[in-house]
Amino acid sequence: MMAPILNPTPEAITRAAKALRAGRLVAMPTETVYGLAARADDPVAVASIYTAKGRPKFNPLIAHCANLEMAQREGDFSANALKLAAAFWPGPLTLVVNLASSHTVCDLARAGLDSIAIRVPAHPVAQALLSEIGQPLVAPSANPSGKISPTEAAHVAADMGEKLDLILDGGVCQAGVESTIIDARGKAPALLRPGSLDPDQIESVWPGLIRPAQNPDAPQSPGQLLRHYAPNARLRLNADAPHDSEAYLGFGPGPATLNLSATQDLTEAASNLFSMLRRLDAVHDKIAVAPIPNHGLGEAINDRLTRAAQQ
Ligand code: AMP
Ligand code: MG
């Protein structure tokens, strides 16, 4: 079914919030581009974003918050991070901060990291939806992986219309470029992704901006700068059964220490991946992992497992 494009009336906002609470996907306009929104605390809803985008890798997603108060439940902000938030929120600035103990954003949304990327969007429709739902939404650009980001509701309908509940029409996005991402955890701010907020403006609030992306010896893509969650346990992949000393992370029917999905549902498996790895890693030195088919979300799951096994 093709998602309807709705004018952002209070009724449409309520309908969108209801769909999101039920774990479904909604497209919402922001001042940067249209976002594919899901509730950030629900790993199944987050997994369905990856399915809808056809993304072959789990990269961490940005948690969109209604205001600083909501943001501070999710992340620990240093004094300098707070200065940036005060200066540029709501707006096209994403801050990477340490995860707060009161966080609600799920492991899959953060790709298992102990940090979190947060932004407070300025677009009135995004603001209205976030205030109504009262909890963070993840919202990567509402386009299939590899296609360009949508700046109009009609773009979203054309590319993703079958995969969403509804599209909130907020007109043409002003910026058309993604948010600027700053890592605000260190002594100096670090530019992880250039975006629609000019870095010179960051300088005027918190000087000393590091630009890792411009260092020829440093990795070019922000994704490569991420230090991903790595288990301490030794992982053995494509294991049909565990050895004596191993815990078994299963996929499908049969005995397992923990099972990614007894029914071999890849979306369910993706939603369980990071949390189950963590739980096994906390008590086992060796983990055998069942074979995961390499189609659909299986590709992203296998990408993550392969990297976790190589250390
Ligand atoms: P988007 O596709 O616009 O939602 O942006 C997601 C991007 O935000 C990722 O590809 C990362 O570059 C960045 N990001 C998200 N979370 C983190 C994090 N915890 N640490 C560093 N970068 C992050
Ligand atoms: Mg994108």
Short mmCIF file of C-alpha atoms and ligand atoms in Angstrom, two decimals:
data_model
loop_
_atom_site.label_atom_id
_atom_site.label_comp_id
_atom_site.label_asym_id
_atom_site.label_seq_id
_atom_site.Cartn_x
_atom_site.Cartn_y
_atom_site.Cartn_z
CA MET A 1 0.00 0.00 0.00
CA MET A 2 1.18 3.46 -0.92
CA ALA A 3 1.63 5.73 2.11
CA PRO A 4 -0.61 8.81 2.01
CA ILE A 5 1.02 12.24 1.90
CA LEU A 6 -0.68 14.26 4.65
CA ASN A 7 -0.76 17.96 5.40
CA PRO A 8 0.71 18.34 8.88
CA THR A 9 -2.53 19.15 10.66
CA PRO A 10 -2.81 18.31 14.38
CA GLU A 11 -4.85 15.22 13.36
CA ALA A 12 -2.10 14.06 10.99
CA ILE A 13 0.56 14.58 13.69
CA THR A 14 -1.51 12.50 16.12
CA ARG A 15 -1.93 9.78 13.50
CA ALA A 16 1.82 9.77 12.83
CA ALA A 17 2.61 9.57 16.56
CA LYS A 18 0.21 6.64 16.91
CA ALA A 19 1.86 4.76 14.03
CA LEU A 20 5.31 5.42 15.51
CA ARG A 21 4.25 4.24 18.96
CA ALA A 22 3.07 1.01 17.32
CA GLY A 23 6.60 0.54 15.97
CA ARG A 24 5.86 1.64 12.41
CA LEU A 25 7.74 4.00 10.07
CA VAL A 26 6.74 7.55 9.19
CA ALA A 27 8.46 10.09 6.94
CA MET A 28 8.89 13.50 8.54
CA PRO A 29 10.27 16.73 7.15
CA THR A 30 13.24 18.32 8.91
CA GLU A 31 15.13 21.47 7.97
CA THR A 32 17.88 19.32 6.42
CA VAL A 33 16.16 16.51 4.48
CA TYR A 34 13.14 14.22 4.94
CA GLY A 35 13.78 11.65 7.63
CA LEU A 36 12.56 8.08 7.89
CA ALA A 37 11.42 8.09 11.50
CA ALA A 38 11.03 5.24 13.98
CA ARG A 39 10.91 5.18 17.76
CA ALA A 40 14.49 4.97 18.94
CA ASP A 41 13.83 2.66 21.90
CA ASP A 42 12.38 -0.19 19.83
CA PRO A 43 14.98 -2.42 18.15
CA VAL A 44 12.39 -4.04 15.87
CA ALA A 45 11.24 -0.63 14.62
CA VAL A 46 14.88 0.40 14.12
CA ALA A 47 15.63 -2.85 12.27
CA SER A 48 12.74 -2.11 9.92
CA ILE A 49 14.46 1.18 8.98
CA TYR A 50 17.46 -0.79 7.76
CA THR A 51 15.14 -3.15 5.88
CA ALA A 52 13.28 -0.25 4.27
CA LYS A 53 16.49 1.52 3.24
CA GLY A 54 18.15 -1.68 2.07
CA ARG A 55 21.28 -0.67 3.96
CA PRO A 56 24.01 -3.34 3.87
CA LYS A 57 25.61 -2.05 7.10
CA PHE A 58 24.42 -0.97 10.51
CA ASN A 59 25.69 2.55 11.03
CA PRO A 60 24.61 4.39 14.14
CA LEU A 61 21.59 6.64 13.69
CA ILE A 62 20.89 10.11 14.98
CA ALA A 63 18.41 10.38 17.87
CA HIS A 64 16.11 13.32 17.21
CA CYS A 65 14.86 14.98 20.39
CA ALA A 66 12.19 17.63 21.02
CA ASN A 67 14.43 19.73 23.27
CA LEU A 68 17.55 19.78 25.42
CA GLU A 69 15.76 18.18 28.35
CA MET A 70 14.92 15.11 26.28
CA ALA A 71 18.45 15.11 24.87
CA GLN A 72 19.98 15.11 28.36
CA ARG A 73 18.08 11.98 29.31
CA GLU A 74 19.95 10.22 26.49
CA GLY A 75 23.41 11.77 26.61
CA ASP A 76 25.90 13.30 29.06
CA PHE A 77 26.76 16.80 27.88
CA SER A 78 30.00 18.52 28.85
CA ALA A 79 29.95 22.27 29.52
CA ASN A 80 31.21 22.88 25.96
CA ALA A 81 28.63 20.51 24.46
CA LEU A 82 25.95 22.48 26.32
CA LYS A 83 27.31 25.72 24.86
CA LEU A 84 26.93 24.32 21.34
CA ALA A 85 23.43 23.06 22.12
CA ALA A 86 22.44 26.46 23.52
CA ALA A 87 23.83 28.24 20.46
CA PHE A 88 22.52 26.01 17.66
CA TRP A 89 19.52 23.99 18.85
CA PRO A 90 17.00 23.67 17.47
CA GLY A 91 18.95 23.42 14.21
CA PRO A 92 21.08 21.33 11.85
CA LEU A 93 23.77 20.37 14.37
CA THR A 94 24.26 16.81 15.62
CA LEU A 95 26.31 16.32 18.78
CA VAL A 96 28.02 13.04 19.64
CA VAL A 97 28.19 12.67 23.43
CA ASN A 98 28.61 9.85 25.92
CA LEU A 99 25.57 7.72 26.60
CA ALA A 100 23.67 8.68 29.77
CA SER A 101 22.70 5.96 32.23
CA SER A 102 19.06 7.05 31.83
CA HIS A 103 19.15 6.49 28.05
CA THR A 104 16.24 4.89 26.22
CA VAL A 105 17.75 4.68 22.71
CA CYS A 106 18.35 1.00 21.91
CA ASP A 107 21.67 -0.71 21.11
CA LEU A 108 20.84 -1.28 17.44
CA ALA A 109 20.12 2.44 16.91
CA ARG A 110 23.62 3.19 18.26
CA ALA A 111 25.23 0.22 16.47
CA GLY A 112 26.27 -0.93 19.92
CA LEU A 113 28.31 2.19 20.72
CA ASP A 114 28.55 3.76 24.18
CA SER A 115 28.21 7.16 22.57
CA ILE A 116 25.13 8.69 21.03
CA ALA A 117 24.48 11.20 18.24
CA ILE A 118 21.69 13.64 19.13
CA ARG A 119 20.03 16.56 17.46
CA VAL A 120 17.06 18.83 18.06
CA PRO A 121 15.55 19.67 14.67
CA ALA A 122 14.07 23.12 14.03
CA HIS A 123 11.44 22.19 11.46
CA PRO A 124 8.00 22.93 12.96
CA VAL A 125 6.56 19.60 11.77
CA ALA A 126 9.44 17.58 13.25
CA GLN A 127 9.08 19.65 16.43
CA ALA A 128 5.35 19.01 16.62
CA LEU A 129 5.77 15.27 16.11
CA LEU A 130 8.60 14.95 18.66
CA SER A 131 6.66 16.93 21.26
CA GLU A 132 3.55 14.83 20.69
CA ILE A 133 5.35 11.49 20.95
CA GLY A 134 7.54 12.65 23.87
CA GLN A 135 10.46 10.34 23.14
CA PRO A 136 13.44 10.31 20.74
CA LEU A 137 13.03 9.23 17.12
CA VAL A 138 15.79 7.97 14.89
CA ALA A 139 15.43 9.42 11.42
CA PRO A 140 18.05 8.75 8.74
CA SER A 141 17.33 10.23 5.33
CA ALA A 142 14.19 8.75 3.79
CA ASN A 143 15.81 7.29 0.69
CA PRO A 144 16.94 3.81 -0.31
CA SER A 145 20.62 3.19 0.43
CA GLY A 146 22.76 4.69 -2.32
CA LYS A 147 20.12 7.12 -3.60
CA ILE A 148 20.15 10.82 -2.94
CA SER A 149 18.42 12.32 0.07
CA PRO A 150 14.83 13.51 -0.41
CA THR A 151 13.96 17.17 0.03
CA GLU A 152 10.27 16.91 -0.92
CA ALA A 153 7.40 14.66 0.17
CA ALA A 154 6.94 13.49 -3.43
CA HIS A 155 10.55 12.21 -3.52
CA VAL A 156 9.85 10.10 -0.45
CA ALA A 157 6.63 8.75 -1.93
CA ALA A 158 8.39 7.77 -5.16
CA ASP A 159 11.31 6.00 -3.46
CA MET A 160 9.87 4.60 -0.22
CA GLY A 161 6.08 5.02 -0.41
CA GLU A 162 5.33 1.31 -0.11
CA LYS A 163 7.37 0.90 3.06
CA LEU A 164 5.87 3.58 5.28
CA ASP A 165 2.64 4.24 7.09
CA LEU A 166 2.43 7.87 6.07
CA ILE A 167 4.39 10.87 4.88
CA LEU A 168 4.02 14.22 6.61
CA ASP A 169 4.27 16.97 4.02
CA GLY A 170 6.38 19.88 5.21
CA GLY A 171 7.08 21.38 1.80
CA VAL A 172 10.60 21.66 0.44
CA CYS A 173 13.42 21.24 2.98
CA GLN A 174 15.37 24.46 3.44
CA ALA A 175 18.87 23.10 3.83
CA GLY A 176 18.77 20.06 1.54
CA VAL A 177 22.04 18.91 3.13
CA GLU A 178 22.41 16.71 6.20
CA SER A 179 23.27 18.04 9.66
CA THR A 180 26.81 18.91 10.66
CA ILE A 181 28.09 16.24 13.08
CA ILE A 182 30.43 17.28 15.90
CA ASP A 183 32.04 14.87 18.32
CA ALA A 184 31.69 16.83 21.57
CA ARG A 185 33.31 14.27 23.88
CA GLY A 186 36.90 15.50 23.75
CA LYS A 187 38.90 18.56 24.81
CA ALA A 188 38.26 20.07 21.38
CA PRO A 189 35.24 19.70 19.08
CA ALA A 190 35.83 17.32 16.14
CA LEU A 191 34.04 17.60 12.81
CA LEU A 192 32.78 14.10 11.95
CA ARG A 193 30.63 15.17 9.02
CA PRO A 194 30.45 18.54 7.32
CA GLY A 195 26.84 19.58 6.88
CA SER A 196 24.52 22.51 6.67
CA LEU A 197 25.81 24.32 9.78
CA ASP A 198 29.00 26.20 8.84
CA PRO A 199 31.96 24.94 10.94
CA ASP A 200 33.12 28.55 11.42
CA GLN A 201 30.04 29.07 13.53
CA ILE A 202 31.14 26.21 15.78
CA GLU A 203 34.53 27.92 16.16
CA SER A 204 32.88 31.07 17.45
CA VAL A 205 31.29 29.14 20.35
CA TRP A 206 33.89 26.46 21.08
CA PRO A 207 37.24 27.21 19.38
CA GLY A 208 39.84 24.69 18.25
CA LEU A 209 37.79 22.63 15.80
CA ILE A 210 39.60 19.47 14.69
CA ARG A 211 38.84 18.39 11.14
CA PRO A 212 39.69 14.69 10.94
CA ALA A 213 38.01 14.50 7.52
CA GLN A 214 40.64 16.85 6.03
CA ASN A 215 43.64 14.97 7.30
CA PRO A 216 44.90 12.86 4.37
CA ASP A 217 46.23 10.26 6.81
CA ALA A 218 42.86 9.90 8.53
CA PRO A 219 39.87 7.96 7.21
CA GLN A 220 37.61 10.04 5.00
CA SER A 221 34.18 8.81 5.89
CA PRO A 222 32.68 9.63 9.28
CA GLY A 223 31.57 6.01 9.59
CA GLN A 224 35.20 4.90 9.51
CA LEU A 225 36.00 7.11 12.47
CA LEU A 226 33.65 5.17 14.68
CA ARG A 227 35.18 2.76 17.12
CA HIS A 228 32.59 0.06 17.01
CA TYR A 229 31.54 -2.05 19.93
CA ALA A 230 33.80 -5.08 19.96
CA PRO A 231 33.14 -8.11 22.16
CA ASN A 232 35.94 -9.47 24.35
CA ALA A 233 34.87 -13.03 23.66
CA ARG A 234 36.29 -14.98 20.72
CA LEU A 235 33.66 -15.38 18.00
CA ARG A 236 33.41 -18.41 15.69
CA LEU A 237 31.02 -17.77 12.79
CA ASN A 238 28.93 -20.10 10.60
CA ALA A 239 28.86 -22.70 13.36
CA ASP A 240 26.19 -25.38 13.01
CA ALA A 241 26.69 -26.36 16.65
CA PRO A 242 28.80 -25.13 19.59
CA HIS A 243 31.93 -26.85 20.87
CA ASP A 244 32.03 -27.84 24.55
CA SER A 245 33.43 -24.57 25.86
CA GLU A 246 31.35 -22.26 23.65
CA ALA A 247 28.11 -20.37 24.14
CA TYR A 248 25.84 -20.63 21.11
CA LEU A 249 24.10 -17.70 19.45
CA GLY A 250 21.45 -19.45 17.38
CA PHE A 251 19.37 -18.58 14.35
CA GLY A 252 16.45 -20.91 13.75
CA PRO A 253 14.94 -23.82 15.65
CA GLY A 254 17.08 -25.94 17.98
CA PRO A 255 18.95 -25.43 21.24
CA ALA A 256 20.94 -22.23 21.71
CA THR A 257 22.25 -20.17 24.63
CA LEU A 258 20.43 -17.22 23.07
CA ASN A 259 18.55 -17.21 19.78
CA LEU A 260 18.64 -14.29 17.33
CA SER A 261 15.40 -15.58 15.84
CA ALA A 262 13.90 -19.02 16.35
CA THR A 263 11.73 -18.44 13.27
CA GLN A 264 14.66 -17.26 11.11
CA ASP A 265 13.25 -13.76 10.80
CA LEU A 266 16.13 -11.46 9.79
CA THR A 267 14.47 -8.29 11.11
CA GLU A 268 14.03 -9.92 14.51
CA ALA A 269 17.62 -11.17 14.35
CA ALA A 270 18.92 -7.67 13.60
CA SER A 271 16.91 -6.25 16.48
CA ASN A 272 18.51 -8.76 18.87
CA LEU A 273 22.07 -8.73 17.51
CA PHE A 274 23.81 -6.11 19.63
CA SER A 275 22.01 -6.79 22.89
CA MET A 276 22.50 -10.57 22.65
CA LEU A 277 26.19 -10.21 21.81
CA ARG A 278 26.57 -8.02 24.88
CA ARG A 279 24.73 -10.45 27.12
CA LEU A 280 26.79 -13.42 25.96
CA ASP A 281 30.03 -11.44 26.08
CA ALA A 282 29.39 -10.58 29.73
CA VAL A 283 29.56 -14.23 30.83
CA HIS A 284 31.34 -16.25 28.10
CA ASP A 285 34.85 -16.28 26.61
CA LYS A 286 33.89 -18.10 23.44
CA ILE A 287 30.79 -17.64 21.35
CA ALA A 288 29.82 -19.73 18.35
CA VAL A 289 27.33 -18.09 15.99
CA ALA A 290 24.90 -19.94 13.73
CA PRO A 291 25.08 -19.33 9.96
CA ILE A 292 23.03 -16.30 8.88
CA PRO A 293 21.79 -16.16 5.27
CA ASN A 294 23.35 -13.27 3.39
CA HIS A 295 20.22 -11.70 1.90
CA GLY A 296 18.16 -8.75 3.14
CA LEU A 297 19.26 -7.65 6.60
CA GLY A 298 21.47 -10.76 6.74
CA GLU A 299 24.15 -8.83 4.85
CA ALA A 300 24.34 -6.13 7.55
CA ILE A 301 24.26 -8.76 10.30
CA ASN A 302 27.10 -10.70 8.66
CA ASP A 303 29.09 -7.50 8.11
CA ARG A 304 28.85 -6.74 11.82
CA LEU A 305 29.63 -10.29 12.92
CA THR A 306 32.64 -10.54 10.62
CA ARG A 307 34.12 -7.37 12.07
CA ALA A 308 33.38 -8.53 15.62
CA ALA A 309 35.16 -11.83 14.92
CA GLN A 310 38.34 -10.16 13.58
CA GLN A 311 40.30 -8.90 16.54
P1 AMP B 1 22.17 9.96 9.31
O1 AMP B 1 22.29 8.93 8.21
O2 AMP B 1 21.96 11.36 8.81
O3 AMP B 1 21.18 9.53 10.36
O4 AMP B 1 23.58 10.05 10.02
C1 AMP B 1 24.11 8.98 10.67
C2 AMP B 1 25.58 9.25 10.86
O5 AMP B 1 25.78 9.85 12.13
C3 AMP B 1 26.44 7.99 10.93
O6 AMP B 1 26.79 7.51 9.66
C4 AMP B 1 27.63 8.48 11.70
O7 AMP B 1 28.52 9.12 10.82
C5 AMP B 1 27.07 9.51 12.63
N1 AMP B 1 26.92 9.00 14.00
C6 AMP B 1 25.80 8.52 14.56
N2 AMP B 1 26.03 8.10 15.82
C7 AMP B 1 27.34 8.30 16.06
C8 AMP B 1 28.20 8.07 17.17
N3 AMP B 1 27.74 7.54 18.29
N4 AMP B 1 29.49 8.41 17.05
C9 AMP B 1 29.95 8.97 15.91
N5 AMP B 1 29.20 9.21 14.82
C10 AMP B 1 27.91 8.89 14.89
MG MG B 2 21.39 9.62 3.84
#
